[in-house]
Each structure stands twice: as structure tokens, then as C-alpha cells.
PDB file of C-alpha atoms in Angstrom:
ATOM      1  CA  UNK A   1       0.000   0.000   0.000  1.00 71.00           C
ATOM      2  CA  UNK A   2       1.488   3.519  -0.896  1.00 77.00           C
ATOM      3  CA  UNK A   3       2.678   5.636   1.590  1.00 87.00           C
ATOM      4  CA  UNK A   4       0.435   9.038   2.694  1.00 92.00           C
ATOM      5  CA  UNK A   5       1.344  12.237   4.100  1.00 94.00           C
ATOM      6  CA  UNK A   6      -0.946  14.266   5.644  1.00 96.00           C
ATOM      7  CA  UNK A   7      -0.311  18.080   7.610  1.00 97.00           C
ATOM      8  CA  UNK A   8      -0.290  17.230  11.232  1.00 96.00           C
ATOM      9  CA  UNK A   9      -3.211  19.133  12.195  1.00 97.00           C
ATOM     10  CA  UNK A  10      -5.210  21.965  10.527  1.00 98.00           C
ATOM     11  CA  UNK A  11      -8.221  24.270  12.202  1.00 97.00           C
ATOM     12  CA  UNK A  12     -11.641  25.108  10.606  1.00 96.00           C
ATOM     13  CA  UNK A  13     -13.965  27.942  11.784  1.00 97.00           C
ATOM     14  CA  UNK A  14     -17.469  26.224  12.670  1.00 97.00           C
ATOM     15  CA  UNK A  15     -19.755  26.103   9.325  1.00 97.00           C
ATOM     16  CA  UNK A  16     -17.187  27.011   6.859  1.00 97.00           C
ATOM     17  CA  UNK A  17     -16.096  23.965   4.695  1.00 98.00           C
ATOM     18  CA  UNK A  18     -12.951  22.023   5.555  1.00 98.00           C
ATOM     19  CA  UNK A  19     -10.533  20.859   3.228  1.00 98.00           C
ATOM     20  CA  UNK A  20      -8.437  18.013   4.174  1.00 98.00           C
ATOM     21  CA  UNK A  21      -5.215  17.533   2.117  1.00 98.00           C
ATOM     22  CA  UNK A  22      -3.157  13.808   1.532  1.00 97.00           C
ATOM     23  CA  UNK A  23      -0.181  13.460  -0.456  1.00 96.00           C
ATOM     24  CA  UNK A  24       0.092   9.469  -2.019  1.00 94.00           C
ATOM     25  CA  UNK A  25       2.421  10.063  -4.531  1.00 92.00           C
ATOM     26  CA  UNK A  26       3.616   5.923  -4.605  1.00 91.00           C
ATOM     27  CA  UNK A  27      -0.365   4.805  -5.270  1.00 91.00           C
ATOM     28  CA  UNK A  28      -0.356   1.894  -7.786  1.00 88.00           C
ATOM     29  CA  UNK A  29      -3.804   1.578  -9.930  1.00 86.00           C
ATOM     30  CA  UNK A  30      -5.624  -0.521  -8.296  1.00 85.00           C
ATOM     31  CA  UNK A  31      -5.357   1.201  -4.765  1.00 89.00           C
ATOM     32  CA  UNK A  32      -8.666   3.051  -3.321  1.00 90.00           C
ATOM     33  CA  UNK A  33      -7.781   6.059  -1.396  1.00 93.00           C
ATOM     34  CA  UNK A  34     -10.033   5.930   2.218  1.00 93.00           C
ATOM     35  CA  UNK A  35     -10.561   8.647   4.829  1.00 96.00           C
ATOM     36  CA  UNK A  36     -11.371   7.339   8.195  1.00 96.00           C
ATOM     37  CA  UNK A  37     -11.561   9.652  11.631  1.00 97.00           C
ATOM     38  CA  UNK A  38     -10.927   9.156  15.111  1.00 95.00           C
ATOM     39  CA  UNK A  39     -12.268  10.983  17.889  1.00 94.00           C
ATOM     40  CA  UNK A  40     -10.484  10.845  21.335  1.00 86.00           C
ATOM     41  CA  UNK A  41     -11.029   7.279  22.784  1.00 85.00           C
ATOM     42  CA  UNK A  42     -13.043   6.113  19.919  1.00 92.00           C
ATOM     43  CA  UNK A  43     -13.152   3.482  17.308  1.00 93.00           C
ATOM     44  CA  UNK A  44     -11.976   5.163  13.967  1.00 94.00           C
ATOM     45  CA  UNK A  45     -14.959   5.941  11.778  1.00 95.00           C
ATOM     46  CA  UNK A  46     -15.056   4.998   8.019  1.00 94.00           C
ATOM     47  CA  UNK A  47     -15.974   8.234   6.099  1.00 97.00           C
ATOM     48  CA  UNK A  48     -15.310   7.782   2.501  1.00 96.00           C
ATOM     49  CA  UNK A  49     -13.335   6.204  -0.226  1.00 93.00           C
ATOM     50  CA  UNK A  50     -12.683   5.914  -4.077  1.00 93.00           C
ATOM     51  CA  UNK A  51     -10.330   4.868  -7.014  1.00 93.00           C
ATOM     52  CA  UNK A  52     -10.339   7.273  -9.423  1.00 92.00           C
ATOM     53  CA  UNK A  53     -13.694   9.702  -9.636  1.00 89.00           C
ATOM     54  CA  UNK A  54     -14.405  12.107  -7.202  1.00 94.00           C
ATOM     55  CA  UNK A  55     -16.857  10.491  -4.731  1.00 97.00           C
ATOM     56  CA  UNK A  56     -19.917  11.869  -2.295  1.00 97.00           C
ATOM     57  CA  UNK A  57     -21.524  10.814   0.406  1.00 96.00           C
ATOM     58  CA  UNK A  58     -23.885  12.110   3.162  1.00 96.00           C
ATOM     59  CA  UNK A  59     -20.639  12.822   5.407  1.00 95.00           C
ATOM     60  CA  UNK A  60     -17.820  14.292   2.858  1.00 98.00           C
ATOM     61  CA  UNK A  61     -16.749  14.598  -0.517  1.00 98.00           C
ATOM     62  CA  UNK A  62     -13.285  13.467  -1.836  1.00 98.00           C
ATOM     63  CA  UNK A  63     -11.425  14.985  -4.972  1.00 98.00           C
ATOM     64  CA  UNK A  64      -8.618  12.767  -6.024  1.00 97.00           C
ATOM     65  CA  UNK A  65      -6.115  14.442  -9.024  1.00 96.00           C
ATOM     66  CA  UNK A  66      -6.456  13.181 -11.940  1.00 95.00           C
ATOM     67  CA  UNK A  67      -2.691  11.640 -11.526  1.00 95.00           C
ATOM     68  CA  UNK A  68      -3.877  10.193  -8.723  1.00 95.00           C
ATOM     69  CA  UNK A  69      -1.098  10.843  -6.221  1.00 95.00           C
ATOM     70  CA  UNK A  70      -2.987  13.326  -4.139  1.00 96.00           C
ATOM     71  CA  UNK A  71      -6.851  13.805  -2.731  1.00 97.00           C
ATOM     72  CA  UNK A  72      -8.396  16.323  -0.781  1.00 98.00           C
ATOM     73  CA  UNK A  73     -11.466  14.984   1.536  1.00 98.00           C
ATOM     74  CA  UNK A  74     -13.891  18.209   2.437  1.00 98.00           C
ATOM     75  CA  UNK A  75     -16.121  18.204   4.983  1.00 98.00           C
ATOM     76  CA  UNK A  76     -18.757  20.893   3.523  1.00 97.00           C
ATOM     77  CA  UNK A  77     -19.882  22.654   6.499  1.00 96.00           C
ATOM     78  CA  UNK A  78     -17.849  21.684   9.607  1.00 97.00           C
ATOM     79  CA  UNK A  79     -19.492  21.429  13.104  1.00 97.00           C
ATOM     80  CA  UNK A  80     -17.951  21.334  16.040  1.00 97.00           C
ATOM     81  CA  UNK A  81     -18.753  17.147  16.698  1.00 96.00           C
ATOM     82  CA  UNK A  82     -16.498  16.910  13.245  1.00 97.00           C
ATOM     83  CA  UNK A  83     -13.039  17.883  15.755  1.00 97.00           C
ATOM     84  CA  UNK A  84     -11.216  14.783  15.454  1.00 97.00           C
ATOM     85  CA  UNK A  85      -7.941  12.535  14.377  1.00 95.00           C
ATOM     86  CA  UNK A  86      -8.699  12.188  10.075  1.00 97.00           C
ATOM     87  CA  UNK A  87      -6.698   9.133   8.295  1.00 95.00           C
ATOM     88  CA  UNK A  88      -5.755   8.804   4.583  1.00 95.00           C
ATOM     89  CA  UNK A  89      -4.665   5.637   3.603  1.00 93.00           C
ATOM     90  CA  UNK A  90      -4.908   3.396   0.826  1.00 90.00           C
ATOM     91  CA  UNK A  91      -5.929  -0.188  -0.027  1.00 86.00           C
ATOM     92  CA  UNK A  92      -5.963  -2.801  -3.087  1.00 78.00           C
ATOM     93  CA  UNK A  93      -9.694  -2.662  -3.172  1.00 64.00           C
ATOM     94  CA  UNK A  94      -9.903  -6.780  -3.207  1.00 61.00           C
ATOM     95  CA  UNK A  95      -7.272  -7.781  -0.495  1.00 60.00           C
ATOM     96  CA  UNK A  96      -8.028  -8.774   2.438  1.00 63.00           C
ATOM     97  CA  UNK A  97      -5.662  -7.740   5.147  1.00 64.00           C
ATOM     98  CA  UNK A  98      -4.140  -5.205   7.590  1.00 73.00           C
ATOM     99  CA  UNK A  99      -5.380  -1.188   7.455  1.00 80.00           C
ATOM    100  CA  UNK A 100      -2.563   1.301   7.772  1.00 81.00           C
ATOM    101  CA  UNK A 101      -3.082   4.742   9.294  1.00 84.00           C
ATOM    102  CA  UNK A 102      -0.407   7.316   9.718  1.00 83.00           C
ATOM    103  CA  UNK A 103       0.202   9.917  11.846  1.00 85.00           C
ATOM    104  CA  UNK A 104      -3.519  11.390  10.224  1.00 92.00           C
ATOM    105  CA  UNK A 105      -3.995  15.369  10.690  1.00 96.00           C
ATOM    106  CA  UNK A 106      -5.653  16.652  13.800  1.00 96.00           C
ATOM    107  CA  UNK A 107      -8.781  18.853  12.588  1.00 98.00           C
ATOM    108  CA  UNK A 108      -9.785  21.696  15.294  1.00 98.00           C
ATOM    109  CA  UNK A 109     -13.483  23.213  14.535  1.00 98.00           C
ATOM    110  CA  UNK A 110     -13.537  25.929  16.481  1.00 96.00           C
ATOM    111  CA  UNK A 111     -16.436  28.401  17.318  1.00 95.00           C
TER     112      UNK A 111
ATOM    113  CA  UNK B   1     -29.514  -1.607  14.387  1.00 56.00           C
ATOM    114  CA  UNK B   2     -26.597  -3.001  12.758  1.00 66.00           C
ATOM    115  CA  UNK B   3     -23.069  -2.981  14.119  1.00 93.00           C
ATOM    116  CA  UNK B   4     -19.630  -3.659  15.578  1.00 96.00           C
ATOM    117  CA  UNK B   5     -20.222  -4.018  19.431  1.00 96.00           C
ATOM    118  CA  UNK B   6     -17.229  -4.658  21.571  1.00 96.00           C
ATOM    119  CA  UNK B   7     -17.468  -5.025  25.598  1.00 90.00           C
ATOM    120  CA  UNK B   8     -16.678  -4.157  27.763  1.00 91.00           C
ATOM    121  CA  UNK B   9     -15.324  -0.951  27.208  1.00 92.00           C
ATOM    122  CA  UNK B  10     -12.901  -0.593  29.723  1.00 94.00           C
ATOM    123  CA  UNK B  11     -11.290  -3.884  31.116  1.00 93.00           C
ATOM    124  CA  UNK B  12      -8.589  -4.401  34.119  1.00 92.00           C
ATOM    125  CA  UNK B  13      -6.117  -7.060  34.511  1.00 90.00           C
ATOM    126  CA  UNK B  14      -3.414  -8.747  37.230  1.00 90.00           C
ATOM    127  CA  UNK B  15      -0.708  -9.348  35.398  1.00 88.00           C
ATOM    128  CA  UNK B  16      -0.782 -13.302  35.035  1.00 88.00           C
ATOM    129  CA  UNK B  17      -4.260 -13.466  34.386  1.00 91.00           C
ATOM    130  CA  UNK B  18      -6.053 -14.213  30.778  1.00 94.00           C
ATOM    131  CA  UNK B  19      -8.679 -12.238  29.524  1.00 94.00           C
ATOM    132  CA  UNK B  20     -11.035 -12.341  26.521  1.00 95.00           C
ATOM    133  CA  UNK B  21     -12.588  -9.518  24.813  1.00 96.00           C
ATOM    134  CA  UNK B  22     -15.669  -9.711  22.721  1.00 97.00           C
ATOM    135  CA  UNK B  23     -16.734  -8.361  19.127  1.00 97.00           C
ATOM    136  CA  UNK B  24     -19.803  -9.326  17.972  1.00 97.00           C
ATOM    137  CA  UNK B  25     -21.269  -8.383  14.434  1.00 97.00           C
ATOM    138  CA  UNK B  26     -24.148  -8.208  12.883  1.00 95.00           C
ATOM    139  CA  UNK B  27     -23.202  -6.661   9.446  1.00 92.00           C
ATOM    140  CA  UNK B  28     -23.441 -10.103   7.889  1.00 91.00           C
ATOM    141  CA  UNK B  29     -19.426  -9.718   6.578  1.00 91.00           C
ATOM    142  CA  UNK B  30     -17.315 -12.153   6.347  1.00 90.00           C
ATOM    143  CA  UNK B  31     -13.983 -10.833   7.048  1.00 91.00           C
ATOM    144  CA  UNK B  32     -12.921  -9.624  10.847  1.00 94.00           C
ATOM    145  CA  UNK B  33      -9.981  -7.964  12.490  1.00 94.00           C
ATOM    146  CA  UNK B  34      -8.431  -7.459  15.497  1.00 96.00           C
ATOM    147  CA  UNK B  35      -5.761  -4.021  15.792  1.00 95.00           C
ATOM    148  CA  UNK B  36      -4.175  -2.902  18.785  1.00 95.00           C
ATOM    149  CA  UNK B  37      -3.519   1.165  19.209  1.00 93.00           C
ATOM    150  CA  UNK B  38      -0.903   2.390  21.853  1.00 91.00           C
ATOM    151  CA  UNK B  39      -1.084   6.076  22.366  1.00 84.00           C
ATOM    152  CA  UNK B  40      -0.362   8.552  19.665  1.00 77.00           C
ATOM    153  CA  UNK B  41       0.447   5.551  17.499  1.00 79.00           C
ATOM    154  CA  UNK B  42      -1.308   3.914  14.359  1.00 83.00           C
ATOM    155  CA  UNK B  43      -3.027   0.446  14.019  1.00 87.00           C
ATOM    156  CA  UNK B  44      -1.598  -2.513  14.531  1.00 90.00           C
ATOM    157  CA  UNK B  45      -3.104  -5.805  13.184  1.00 91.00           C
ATOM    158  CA  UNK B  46      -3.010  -8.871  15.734  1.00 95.00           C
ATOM    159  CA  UNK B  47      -5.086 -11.645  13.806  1.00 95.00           C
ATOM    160  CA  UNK B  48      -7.603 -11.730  10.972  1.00 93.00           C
ATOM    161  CA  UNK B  49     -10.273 -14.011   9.792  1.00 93.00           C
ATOM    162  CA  UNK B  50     -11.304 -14.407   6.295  1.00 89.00           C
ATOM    163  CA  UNK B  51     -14.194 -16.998   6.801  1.00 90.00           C
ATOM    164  CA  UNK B  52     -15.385 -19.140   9.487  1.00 94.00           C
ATOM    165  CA  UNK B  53     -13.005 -21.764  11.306  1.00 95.00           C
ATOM    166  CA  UNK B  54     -10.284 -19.786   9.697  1.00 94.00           C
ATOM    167  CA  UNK B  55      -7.777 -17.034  10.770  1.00 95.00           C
ATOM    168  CA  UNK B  56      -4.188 -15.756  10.295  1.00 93.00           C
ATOM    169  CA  UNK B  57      -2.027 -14.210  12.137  1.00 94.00           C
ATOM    170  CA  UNK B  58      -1.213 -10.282  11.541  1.00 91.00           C
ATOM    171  CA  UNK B  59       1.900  -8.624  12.905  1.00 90.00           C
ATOM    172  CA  UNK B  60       1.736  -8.522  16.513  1.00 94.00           C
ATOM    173  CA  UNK B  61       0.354 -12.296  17.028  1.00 96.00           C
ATOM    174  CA  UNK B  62       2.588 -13.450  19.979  1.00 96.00           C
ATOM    175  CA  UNK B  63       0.765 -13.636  23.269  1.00 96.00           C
ATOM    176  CA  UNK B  64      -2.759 -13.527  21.630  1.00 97.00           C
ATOM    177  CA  UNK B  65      -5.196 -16.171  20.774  1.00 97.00           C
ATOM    178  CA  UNK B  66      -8.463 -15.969  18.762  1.00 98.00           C
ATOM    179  CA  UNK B  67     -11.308 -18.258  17.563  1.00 97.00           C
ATOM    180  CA  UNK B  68     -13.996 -18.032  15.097  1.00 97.00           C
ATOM    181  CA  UNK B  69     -16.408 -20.336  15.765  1.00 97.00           C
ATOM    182  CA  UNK B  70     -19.370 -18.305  14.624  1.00 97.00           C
ATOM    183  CA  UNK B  71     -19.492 -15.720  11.439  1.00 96.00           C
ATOM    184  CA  UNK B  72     -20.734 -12.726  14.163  1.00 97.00           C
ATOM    185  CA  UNK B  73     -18.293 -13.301  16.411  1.00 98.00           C
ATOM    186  CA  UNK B  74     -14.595 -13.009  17.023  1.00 98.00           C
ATOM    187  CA  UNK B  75     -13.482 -12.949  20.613  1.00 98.00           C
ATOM    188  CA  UNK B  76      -9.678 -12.147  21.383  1.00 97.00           C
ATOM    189  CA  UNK B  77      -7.900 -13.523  24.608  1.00 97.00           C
ATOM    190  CA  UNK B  78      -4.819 -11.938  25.565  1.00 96.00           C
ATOM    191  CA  UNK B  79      -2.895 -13.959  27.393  1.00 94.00           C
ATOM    192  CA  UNK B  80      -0.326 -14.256  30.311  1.00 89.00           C
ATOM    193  CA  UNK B  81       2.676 -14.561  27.538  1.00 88.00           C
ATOM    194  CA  UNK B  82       2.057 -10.656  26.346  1.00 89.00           C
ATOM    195  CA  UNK B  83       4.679  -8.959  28.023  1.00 87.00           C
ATOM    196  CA  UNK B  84       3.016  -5.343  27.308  1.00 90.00           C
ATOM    197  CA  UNK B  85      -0.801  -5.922  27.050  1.00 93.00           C
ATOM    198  CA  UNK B  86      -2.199  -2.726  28.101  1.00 94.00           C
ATOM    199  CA  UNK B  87      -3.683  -0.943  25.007  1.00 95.00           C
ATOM    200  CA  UNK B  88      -6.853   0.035  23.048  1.00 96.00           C
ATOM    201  CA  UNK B  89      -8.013  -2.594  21.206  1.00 97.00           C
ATOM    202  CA  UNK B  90     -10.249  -2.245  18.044  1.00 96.00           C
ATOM    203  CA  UNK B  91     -12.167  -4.650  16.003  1.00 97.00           C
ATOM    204  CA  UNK B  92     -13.821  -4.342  12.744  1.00 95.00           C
ATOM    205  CA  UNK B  93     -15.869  -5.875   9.940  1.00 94.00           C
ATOM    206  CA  UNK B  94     -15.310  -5.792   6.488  1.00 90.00           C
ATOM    207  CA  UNK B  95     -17.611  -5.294   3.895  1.00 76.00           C
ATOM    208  CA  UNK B  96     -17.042  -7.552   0.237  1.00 73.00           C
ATOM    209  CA  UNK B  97     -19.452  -5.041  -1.025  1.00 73.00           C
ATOM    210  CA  UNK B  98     -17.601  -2.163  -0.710  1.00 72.00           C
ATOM    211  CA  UNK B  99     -14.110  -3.305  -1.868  1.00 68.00           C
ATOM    212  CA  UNK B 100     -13.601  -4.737   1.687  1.00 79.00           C
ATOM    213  CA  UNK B 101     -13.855  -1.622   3.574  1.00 86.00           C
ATOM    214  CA  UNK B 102     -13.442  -2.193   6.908  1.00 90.00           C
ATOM    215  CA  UNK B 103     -15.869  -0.621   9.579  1.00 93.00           C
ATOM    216  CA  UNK B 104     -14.787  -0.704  13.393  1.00 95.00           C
ATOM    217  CA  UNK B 105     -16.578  -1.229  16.964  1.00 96.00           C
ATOM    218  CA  UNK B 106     -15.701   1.255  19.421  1.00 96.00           C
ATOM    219  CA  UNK B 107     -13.138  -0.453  21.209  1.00 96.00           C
ATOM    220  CA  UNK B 108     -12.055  -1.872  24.589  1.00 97.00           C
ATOM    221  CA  UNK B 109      -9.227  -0.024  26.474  1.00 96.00           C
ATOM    222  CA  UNK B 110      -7.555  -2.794  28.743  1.00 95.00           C
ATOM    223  CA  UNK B 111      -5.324  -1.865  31.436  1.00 94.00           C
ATOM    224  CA  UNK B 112      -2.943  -4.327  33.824  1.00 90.00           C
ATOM    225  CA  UNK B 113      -2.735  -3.770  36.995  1.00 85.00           C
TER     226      UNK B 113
END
């Protein structure tokens, strides 16, 4: 699985949109890009993922490059529940096996 | 209401003793996982099972033991031989539906005493 790098932690003003870089410059084509989040003491929450098109769902949008080796995950109108621990990380979409999270960037909403 | 459920959530153990944690699904996926987090660190993957009566071990294996006897269930015993067993543990579900995504319970933080 290709490595990600993420900033280690970004703030957000409450309601405006926040944009959530990842770098995966070593992704190989049949790797999905997924966005997970932790919040303190937690189990890590699945958010969103995709391969190639930029993907929506009731929780966040992603934008992956066209070359693939970077994606943005936005959260359209943060709240303040949305503070939390967010993972990239990437996975051969048909293999079974271990998840990988980094470091993952710390996302304040604040007030 | 379907799920990962994990209990308890917070578990205490003498040093010596075995103890068992339980995940339970009802998600109807066949694949399950067990990770261990230490604080400020990433996931760690103890032991996996593909399909019923089968697992394999991940990369922390030694002084764990699991069984999976049923498809919702996946209990985790961490025994005397784990020299350092106090941790968060998570386990999760994965979906063949979605490309295998995996979806997690909300963990059980175990602490020796």
C-alpha cells in the first residue's frame, strides 16, 4: 500500500467547509484512497473512499487528481462534533488484510 | 440496528491473568480484524479471519489467541505470555461489497494492573 502524508493538524472555523489535504504520490492503480476519523477514545470511523472519480456521500466529498497521487477529503460545512484525528490511507480494493493509518492530521473546529 | 459491538469498554487485569474480549457483528461480513492502538500511534493488526473456522495471524500475534467459531463473532484472549498488554483494542468488519472496507466497533481499552 502507498505511503500518505498528511499536515499534522489543521483548524476550521465552525460552518465554513474544511478541506483536508493527503499526499500518495507511490499509489499503484488498483489502490482506493479511504478517509477514516478518530475521535479521542473512539473506534476510527469509516468516512469515505474511491479509485479514481471524485466520490460523495452524506458525510464528505473526496477529490482525487487526476494523476492520482494526491486527494483532498472536504467536509462541507464543519461542526464542532467533526473535531477529530482524520486518516488517509490506501488499499488494493480486493485484499483482504491489515489497514494502515499514519500519523492522520488533527482537525480543530472551532467556534 | 446493525453494528460492531465490543465489551466491555474498559477492562482491568493482574498481570498473570487471561482475559477475553468480545466483538460481535451483525453486518453479515465475512472478514474480521483485530488491531491494537498504543497512544499517539497507528493500528496494529493482531489476527484476521477471512471466513469461518479460519484465521491468520497479523503482525503482533505473539501472546494472543483468537477463535472463530461463529461468522458474528470473534473474541480475542490476551494472554499471560504478552509482556506489554495494556492498550486500546479495536475490532472491525469488512464489507465484500464495498471493496472490503473495513468498519470498526468502538473499542475496549484494557489496562494491567
Amino acid at each position: 500500500d502507498a505511503k500518505t502524508t498528511q499536515p499534522p493538524s489543521m483548524d476550521c472555523a465552525e460552518g465554513r467547509a474544511a478541506n483536508l489535504p493527503c499526499n500518495h504520490s507511490t499509489i499503484s492503480g488498483n489502490e482506493y484512497v479511504y478517509w477514516y476519523r478518530q475521535i479521542h477514545s473512539q473506534g476510527p470511523q469509516y468516512i469515505i473512499h474511491g479509485l479514481k472519480n471524485n466520490e460523495t456521500n452524506e458525510m464528505a466529498s473526496l477529490i482525487i487528481t487526476e494523476d492520482r497521487k494526491s486527494s483532498t477529503l472536504i467536509l462541507p460545512h464543519a461542526t464542532l462534533r467533526d473535531t477529530a484525528v482524520y486518516y488517509c490511507t490506501t488499499r488494493r480494493g480486493t485484499s483482504y488484510g491489515k489497514l494502515t493509518f499514519g500519523q492522520g492530521t488533527i482537525l480543530t473546529v472551532h467556534p | 440496528d446493525g453494528g460492531i459491538t465490543q465489551s466491555p469498554k474498559y477492562l482491568f487485569r493482574k498481570e498473570g491473568q487471561n482475559v477475553t474480549l468480545s466483538c460481535e457483528q451483525n453486518l453479515n461480513h465475512d472478514a474480521m480484524y483485530w488491531y491494537r492502538q498504543d497512544p499517539g500511534q497507528g493500528l496494529r493488526l493482531i489476527y484476521y479471519s477471512q471466513i469461518v473456522n479460519d484465521f491468520q495471524k497479523g503482525d503482533i500475534a505473539e501472546g494472543y489467541s483468537v477463535s472463530r467459531e461463529k461468522k458474528e463473532s470473534f473474541p480475542l484472549t490476551v494472554t499471560s505470555a504478552q509482556k506489554n498488554p495494556t492498550a486500546f483494542y479495536l475490532c472491525a468488519s469488512a464489507s465484500p461489497s464495498q471493496q472490503e472496507t473495513q468498519y470498526f466497533g468502538p473499542g475496549t481499552r484494557l489496562l494491567v494492573l
